[in-house]
């Protein structure tokens, strides 16, 4: 009869039940241990070879440095950001300040003025990355990390 | 006349498992290939988001034999120490709750200096750098810090790297998912 298998076609019957059980267990193990990695990249921040930790060369009086100071407020558990002496309320304002200062420096022909990040030790890392991200949006290639504590730290 | 027996057709109701086994094998193969049991250089931590970050191609990263990754992460919970603030996703500022990790080896702020010196010394350039006036290290230091990690830990690692002659520093960030426009 068509479609039927006789004993002559399958002389040896293999019981695959146990194999399916093992495969299920393995699948379960790998499904539970599987994790999707987050896409990540890197910002390059090569240290200057011609400067030391003690060399605090004053910026040219004409060129205004782009310094962002960040302080950790223990009471509110928030970061206070200052652009030079001005307290910045939000990201948009800080982005605009960085943009304006960079534009002024470009007009003077100085395209290598770095963004200096001056943060207290307790400031969360994502705040620092946020400032680096803002600098990259303005195509500022140089990022510098100030050593020691930012001015005005108690 | 003899009665005819009613013909009863035998119905084979057993399920055919062949297709299911094929699918199971494919799934198993997928997950086995995706699993990575090796010692991780990239620790499990939540990186801060940055849309301007550039992703490096895997082939280029694999060729970089002088790259070392320093992870700054919160100390995992144990029977003796459990951080409630970190468990709730808050910003933990306890001094001894954060650590450095390099290839699954843990370091404190005191012991990381020696490790960074060791990494720098293992890959020194042959010539004296004209700009720096001394021999620098070929080692590239990639710093991956948890988004809530204190900046002081990263700053300290960069300081030690500079002192050891490592000038090629990278900081890692996560590329945020692209928001779908309505």
CSV table of C-alpha atoms in Angstrom, one decimal:
chain,number,residue,atom,x,y,z
A,1,UNK,CA,0.0,0.0,0.0
A,2,UNK,CA,1.4,3.5,-0.8
A,3,UNK,CA,2.8,5.4,2.1
A,4,UNK,CA,3.1,2.6,4.5
A,5,UNK,CA,6.4,1.3,5.7
A,6,UNK,CA,7.0,-2.3,6.1
A,7,UNK,CA,9.5,-4.0,8.4
A,8,UNK,CA,11.7,-4.6,5.4
A,9,UNK,CA,12.3,-0.9,4.9
A,10,UNK,CA,13.2,-0.2,8.5
A,11,UNK,CA,15.0,-3.3,9.8
A,12,UNK,CA,16.4,-1.5,12.9
A,13,UNK,CA,14.1,0.8,14.9
A,14,UNK,CA,15.8,3.6,16.7
A,15,UNK,CA,14.2,5.1,19.7
A,16,UNK,CA,14.9,8.9,19.5
A,17,UNK,CA,13.0,9.8,22.7
A,18,UNK,CA,16.0,10.0,24.9
A,19,UNK,CA,17.9,12.1,22.3
A,20,UNK,CA,15.1,14.6,22.1
A,21,UNK,CA,15.1,14.9,25.9
A,22,UNK,CA,18.8,15.7,25.9
A,23,UNK,CA,18.5,18.2,23.1
A,24,UNK,CA,15.7,19.9,25.0
A,25,UNK,CA,17.9,20.2,28.1
A,26,UNK,CA,20.8,21.6,26.1
A,27,UNK,CA,18.6,24.1,24.3
A,28,UNK,CA,17.2,25.2,27.7
A,29,UNK,CA,20.7,25.7,29.1
A,30,UNK,CA,21.9,27.7,26.2
A,31,UNK,CA,18.7,29.8,25.9
A,32,UNK,CA,19.0,30.7,29.6
A,33,UNK,CA,22.7,31.6,29.3
A,34,UNK,CA,22.4,33.6,26.1
A,35,UNK,CA,22.7,37.3,26.4
A,36,UNK,CA,22.6,40.0,23.7
A,37,UNK,CA,25.6,42.3,24.0
A,38,UNK,CA,25.1,46.0,23.9
A,39,UNK,CA,26.8,47.7,21.0
A,40,UNK,CA,29.7,49.6,22.3
A,41,UNK,CA,32.4,51.9,20.9
A,42,UNK,CA,35.3,53.9,22.1
A,43,UNK,CA,36.3,57.5,22.4
A,44,UNK,CA,40.0,58.0,22.0
A,45,UNK,CA,41.6,60.3,24.5
A,46,UNK,CA,45.4,60.1,24.0
A,47,UNK,CA,47.3,61.8,26.7
A,48,UNK,CA,49.5,64.7,25.5
A,49,UNK,CA,53.1,63.8,25.2
A,50,UNK,CA,54.4,67.3,25.7
A,51,UNK,CA,52.6,68.0,28.9
A,52,UNK,CA,53.1,66.7,32.4
A,53,UNK,CA,50.7,66.5,35.4
A,54,UNK,CA,52.4,69.6,36.8
A,55,UNK,CA,52.4,71.7,33.7
A,56,UNK,CA,49.5,74.1,34.1
A,57,UNK,CA,50.4,76.3,31.2
A,58,UNK,CA,48.0,79.3,31.2
A,59,UNK,CA,45.8,79.5,28.1
A,60,UNK,CA,46.4,82.4,25.8
A,61,UNK,CA,44.5,85.4,27.0
A,62,UNK,CA,42.7,85.7,23.7
A,63,UNK,CA,41.7,82.0,23.5
A,64,UNK,CA,39.1,81.1,26.0
A,65,UNK,CA,39.5,77.6,27.2
A,66,UNK,CA,36.5,75.2,27.1
A,67,UNK,CA,36.4,74.0,30.7
A,68,UNK,CA,33.5,72.1,32.1
A,69,UNK,CA,33.6,71.6,35.9
A,70,UNK,CA,31.4,69.1,37.6
A,71,UNK,CA,30.7,68.8,41.3
A,72,UNK,CA,28.8,66.1,43.2
A,73,UNK,CA,26.0,67.3,45.4
A,74,UNK,CA,25.7,64.8,48.3
A,75,UNK,CA,22.4,66.3,49.5
A,76,UNK,CA,20.5,66.0,46.2
A,77,UNK,CA,22.7,63.1,44.7
A,78,UNK,CA,23.0,65.1,41.6
A,79,UNK,CA,25.8,66.6,39.5
A,80,UNK,CA,26.2,70.3,39.3
A,81,UNK,CA,27.9,71.5,36.1
A,82,UNK,CA,29.7,74.7,35.5
A,83,UNK,CA,31.0,76.1,32.3
A,84,UNK,CA,33.8,78.3,33.4
A,85,UNK,CA,32.0,80.2,36.2
A,86,UNK,CA,28.5,79.8,34.9
A,87,UNK,CA,26.2,77.1,36.4
A,88,UNK,CA,24.6,75.1,33.6
A,89,UNK,CA,21.1,73.9,34.2
A,90,UNK,CA,20.6,71.4,31.3
A,91,UNK,CA,22.3,69.6,28.5
A,92,UNK,CA,21.0,72.0,25.8
A,93,UNK,CA,22.5,75.0,27.5
A,94,UNK,CA,25.9,73.2,27.9
A,95,UNK,CA,25.9,72.1,24.3
A,96,UNK,CA,25.2,75.6,23.2
A,97,UNK,CA,27.9,77.1,25.4
A,98,UNK,CA,30.5,74.6,24.1
A,99,UNK,CA,29.4,75.3,20.5
A,100,UNK,CA,29.7,79.0,20.9
A,101,UNK,CA,33.1,78.9,22.6
A,102,UNK,CA,34.4,76.5,19.9
A,103,UNK,CA,33.1,78.7,17.2
A,104,UNK,CA,34.8,81.7,18.7
A,105,UNK,CA,38.1,79.8,18.9
A,106,UNK,CA,37.7,78.8,15.3
A,107,UNK,CA,37.2,82.4,14.2
A,108,UNK,CA,40.6,83.1,15.9
A,109,UNK,CA,42.1,80.3,13.9
A,110,UNK,CA,42.5,77.9,16.8
A,111,UNK,CA,40.9,74.6,16.0
A,112,UNK,CA,42.9,72.6,18.5
A,113,UNK,CA,41.6,74.0,21.8
A,114,UNK,CA,40.6,71.0,23.8
A,115,UNK,CA,37.6,70.5,26.1
A,116,UNK,CA,38.9,70.2,29.6
A,117,UNK,CA,36.8,68.0,31.9
A,118,UNK,CA,37.4,69.0,35.5
A,119,UNK,CA,35.2,66.7,37.7
A,120,UNK,CA,35.1,65.7,41.3
A,121,UNK,CA,35.9,62.1,42.1
A,122,UNK,CA,32.3,61.2,43.1
A,123,UNK,CA,30.7,62.5,39.9
A,124,UNK,CA,29.1,59.6,38.0
A,125,UNK,CA,31.0,58.4,35.0
A,126,UNK,CA,28.0,58.8,32.6
A,127,UNK,CA,28.0,62.6,33.3
A,128,UNK,CA,31.6,62.7,32.0
A,129,UNK,CA,30.7,60.7,29.0
A,130,UNK,CA,27.8,63.0,28.3
A,131,UNK,CA,30.2,66.0,28.1
A,132,UNK,CA,32.6,64.0,25.9
A,133,UNK,CA,29.7,63.2,23.6
A,134,UNK,CA,28.7,66.9,23.4
A,135,UNK,CA,32.3,67.8,22.5
A,136,UNK,CA,32.3,65.1,19.7
A,137,UNK,CA,29.0,66.6,18.4
A,138,UNK,CA,30.9,69.8,17.9
A,139,UNK,CA,33.7,67.9,16.2
A,140,UNK,CA,36.2,68.9,18.9
A,141,UNK,CA,38.9,66.2,18.6
A,142,UNK,CA,40.8,66.9,21.8
A,143,UNK,CA,39.5,66.0,25.2
A,144,UNK,CA,41.5,66.6,28.3
A,145,UNK,CA,41.0,65.3,31.8
A,146,UNK,CA,42.1,67.7,34.5
A,147,UNK,CA,44.0,66.2,37.4
A,148,UNK,CA,43.2,67.1,41.0
A,149,UNK,CA,40.0,68.6,42.1
A,150,UNK,CA,38.0,71.2,40.2
A,151,UNK,CA,38.2,74.8,41.5
A,152,UNK,CA,35.8,75.6,44.4
A,153,UNK,CA,35.8,72.0,45.7
A,154,UNK,CA,35.6,71.9,49.5
B,1,UNK,CA,-24.0,-16.5,3.1
B,2,UNK,CA,-21.2,-15.6,5.5
B,3,UNK,CA,-21.2,-12.2,7.0
B,4,UNK,CA,-18.5,-10.0,5.8
B,5,UNK,CA,-16.3,-8.7,8.5
B,6,UNK,CA,-16.2,-4.9,8.7
B,7,UNK,CA,-12.8,-3.7,7.5
B,8,UNK,CA,-11.2,-1.6,10.2
B,9,UNK,CA,-8.5,0.7,9.0
B,10,UNK,CA,-5.6,1.0,11.4
B,11,UNK,CA,-4.8,4.7,11.9
B,12,UNK,CA,-1.3,5.5,12.8
B,13,UNK,CA,-1.7,8.4,15.3
B,14,UNK,CA,2.0,8.6,16.4
B,15,UNK,CA,3.5,12.0,15.8
B,16,UNK,CA,6.2,12.4,13.3
B,17,UNK,CA,9.1,14.0,15.3
B,18,UNK,CA,11.6,14.4,12.4
B,19,UNK,CA,10.8,18.0,11.6
B,20,UNK,CA,10.9,19.0,15.3
B,21,UNK,CA,14.3,17.4,15.8
B,22,UNK,CA,15.6,19.3,12.8
B,23,UNK,CA,14.4,22.6,14.3
B,24,UNK,CA,15.8,21.6,17.7
B,25,UNK,CA,19.2,20.9,16.1
B,26,UNK,CA,19.2,24.3,14.4
B,27,UNK,CA,18.3,26.1,17.6
B,28,UNK,CA,21.0,24.2,19.5
B,29,UNK,CA,23.6,25.0,16.9
B,30,UNK,CA,22.6,28.7,17.0
B,31,UNK,CA,22.9,29.0,20.7
B,32,UNK,CA,26.1,26.9,20.9
B,33,UNK,CA,27.8,29.2,18.4
B,34,UNK,CA,26.5,32.3,20.2
B,35,UNK,CA,27.7,31.2,23.6
B,36,UNK,CA,31.1,32.3,24.8
B,37,UNK,CA,32.5,30.4,27.7
B,38,UNK,CA,36.0,32.0,27.6
B,39,UNK,CA,37.4,34.3,30.1
B,40,UNK,CA,35.9,37.7,29.4
B,41,UNK,CA,37.9,40.8,29.0
B,42,UNK,CA,34.7,42.8,28.8
B,43,UNK,CA,33.0,42.6,32.1
B,44,UNK,CA,29.2,42.7,32.4
B,45,UNK,CA,28.4,46.2,33.2
B,46,UNK,CA,26.1,49.0,32.0
B,47,UNK,CA,28.0,51.5,30.0
B,48,UNK,CA,26.9,55.1,29.6
B,49,UNK,CA,25.2,56.0,26.4
B,50,UNK,CA,26.8,58.2,23.7
B,51,UNK,CA,25.5,58.5,20.2
B,52,UNK,CA,28.8,60.0,18.9
B,53,UNK,CA,30.8,56.9,19.8
B,54,UNK,CA,32.4,55.0,17.0
B,55,UNK,CA,32.2,51.3,16.9
B,56,UNK,CA,35.4,49.6,16.0
B,57,UNK,CA,35.4,46.7,13.6
B,58,UNK,CA,35.9,43.3,15.3
B,59,UNK,CA,38.7,42.4,12.9
B,60,UNK,CA,40.7,45.6,13.8
B,61,UNK,CA,40.1,45.0,17.5
B,62,UNK,CA,41.3,41.5,17.3
B,63,UNK,CA,44.5,42.5,15.6
B,64,UNK,CA,45.3,45.0,18.4
B,65,UNK,CA,47.5,42.7,20.5
B,66,UNK,CA,48.6,45.6,22.8
B,67,UNK,CA,45.2,46.6,23.9
B,68,UNK,CA,44.3,46.0,27.5
B,69,UNK,CA,40.8,46.6,29.0
B,70,UNK,CA,40.3,48.0,32.5
B,71,UNK,CA,36.8,47.6,33.8
B,72,UNK,CA,35.5,49.7,36.6
B,73,UNK,CA,32.6,48.0,38.2
B,74,UNK,CA,30.7,47.6,41.4
B,75,UNK,CA,31.8,44.8,43.7
B,76,UNK,CA,29.3,41.9,43.3
B,77,UNK,CA,27.0,41.1,46.1
B,78,UNK,CA,28.2,38.4,48.4
B,79,UNK,CA,27.3,36.9,51.8
B,80,UNK,CA,29.4,39.4,53.6
B,81,UNK,CA,28.5,42.5,51.5
B,82,UNK,CA,25.3,43.6,49.9
B,83,UNK,CA,24.8,47.0,48.5
B,84,UNK,CA,21.2,48.0,48.7
B,85,UNK,CA,21.7,51.3,46.7
B,86,UNK,CA,23.3,49.5,43.8
B,87,UNK,CA,20.8,46.7,43.9
B,88,UNK,CA,18.0,49.3,43.4
B,89,UNK,CA,19.9,51.0,40.5
B,90,UNK,CA,21.0,54.0,42.6
B,91,UNK,CA,24.3,55.8,42.7
B,92,UNK,CA,26.5,54.1,45.2
B,93,UNK,CA,29.3,56.2,46.6
B,94,UNK,CA,30.9,53.9,49.2
B,95,UNK,CA,34.6,53.9,48.7
B,96,UNK,CA,35.2,50.1,49.0
B,97,UNK,CA,32.2,49.2,46.8
B,98,UNK,CA,34.0,49.8,43.5
B,99,UNK,CA,36.8,47.9,42.0
B,100,UNK,CA,38.9,47.5,38.9
B,101,UNK,CA,38.8,44.3,36.9
B,102,UNK,CA,41.3,43.2,34.2
B,103,UNK,CA,40.6,39.8,32.6
B,104,UNK,CA,38.5,38.7,35.6
B,105,UNK,CA,41.2,39.7,38.0
B,106,UNK,CA,40.1,42.2,40.6
B,107,UNK,CA,42.2,45.2,41.8
B,108,UNK,CA,41.6,48.0,44.3
B,109,UNK,CA,42.7,51.6,43.8
B,110,UNK,CA,46.0,50.7,45.6
B,111,UNK,CA,46.8,47.6,43.7
B,112,UNK,CA,45.8,48.8,40.2
B,113,UNK,CA,48.9,51.0,39.9
B,114,UNK,CA,51.3,48.0,39.9
B,115,UNK,CA,49.2,46.1,37.4
B,116,UNK,CA,49.1,49.1,35.0
B,117,UNK,CA,52.9,49.5,35.4
B,118,UNK,CA,53.3,45.8,34.5
B,119,UNK,CA,51.1,46.2,31.5
B,120,UNK,CA,53.0,49.3,30.3
B,121,UNK,CA,56.4,47.6,30.8
B,122,UNK,CA,55.4,44.6,28.8
B,123,UNK,CA,55.0,46.6,25.6
B,124,UNK,CA,57.6,49.4,25.6
B,125,UNK,CA,58.5,51.2,22.4
B,126,UNK,CA,62.1,50.6,21.2
B,127,UNK,CA,62.9,54.2,20.6
B,128,UNK,CA,62.7,57.2,22.9
B,129,UNK,CA,59.7,59.4,22.0
B,130,UNK,CA,61.0,62.7,20.7
B,131,UNK,CA,58.0,64.7,22.0
B,132,UNK,CA,57.9,63.1,25.5
B,133,UNK,CA,61.7,62.7,25.8
B,134,UNK,CA,61.4,59.2,27.2
B,135,UNK,CA,60.4,55.7,26.1
B,136,UNK,CA,56.6,55.4,26.0
B,137,UNK,CA,54.5,52.2,26.0
B,138,UNK,CA,52.8,50.7,22.9
B,139,UNK,CA,50.1,49.5,25.2
B,140,UNK,CA,46.6,50.9,24.5
B,141,UNK,CA,44.4,51.2,27.6
B,142,UNK,CA,40.7,50.9,27.1
B,143,UNK,CA,38.7,51.9,30.1
B,144,UNK,CA,35.2,50.6,30.5
B,145,UNK,CA,33.4,52.0,33.5
B,146,UNK,CA,29.9,51.4,34.8
B,147,UNK,CA,27.7,54.4,34.2
B,148,UNK,CA,27.4,55.1,37.9
B,149,UNK,CA,31.1,54.5,38.6
B,150,UNK,CA,32.8,57.4,40.4
B,151,UNK,CA,34.8,59.5,38.0
B,152,UNK,CA,37.7,59.3,40.5
B,153,UNK,CA,38.4,55.7,39.6
B,154,UNK,CA,38.7,56.5,35.9
B,155,UNK,CA,40.8,59.6,36.7
B,156,UNK,CA,43.1,57.5,38.9
B,157,UNK,CA,43.5,54.8,36.2
B,158,UNK,CA,44.4,57.5,33.6
B,159,UNK,CA,46.8,59.1,36.0
B,160,UNK,CA,48.6,55.8,36.7
B,161,UNK,CA,48.7,55.1,33.0
B,162,UNK,CA,50.3,58.4,32.2
B,163,UNK,CA,52.9,57.8,34.9
B,164,UNK,CA,53.6,54.4,33.5
B,165,UNK,CA,54.1,55.7,30.0
B,166,UNK,CA,50.8,54.7,28.5
B,167,UNK,CA,49.5,57.6,26.5
B,168,UNK,CA,46.9,55.8,24.3
B,169,UNK,CA,43.8,55.9,26.3
B,170,UNK,CA,40.3,55.0,25.2
B,171,UNK,CA,37.0,55.2,27.0
B,172,UNK,CA,34.2,53.0,26.1
B,173,UNK,CA,30.5,53.9,25.8
B,174,UNK,CA,27.5,52.2,24.5
B,175,UNK,CA,25.8,53.2,21.3
B,176,UNK,CA,22.2,53.9,22.2
B,177,UNK,CA,19.5,52.1,20.1
B,178,UNK,CA,18.2,54.1,17.2
B,179,UNK,CA,14.8,55.5,17.9
B,180,UNK,CA,12.2,54.6,15.3
B,181,UNK,CA,10.6,57.7,13.9
B,182,UNK,CA,6.8,57.4,13.9
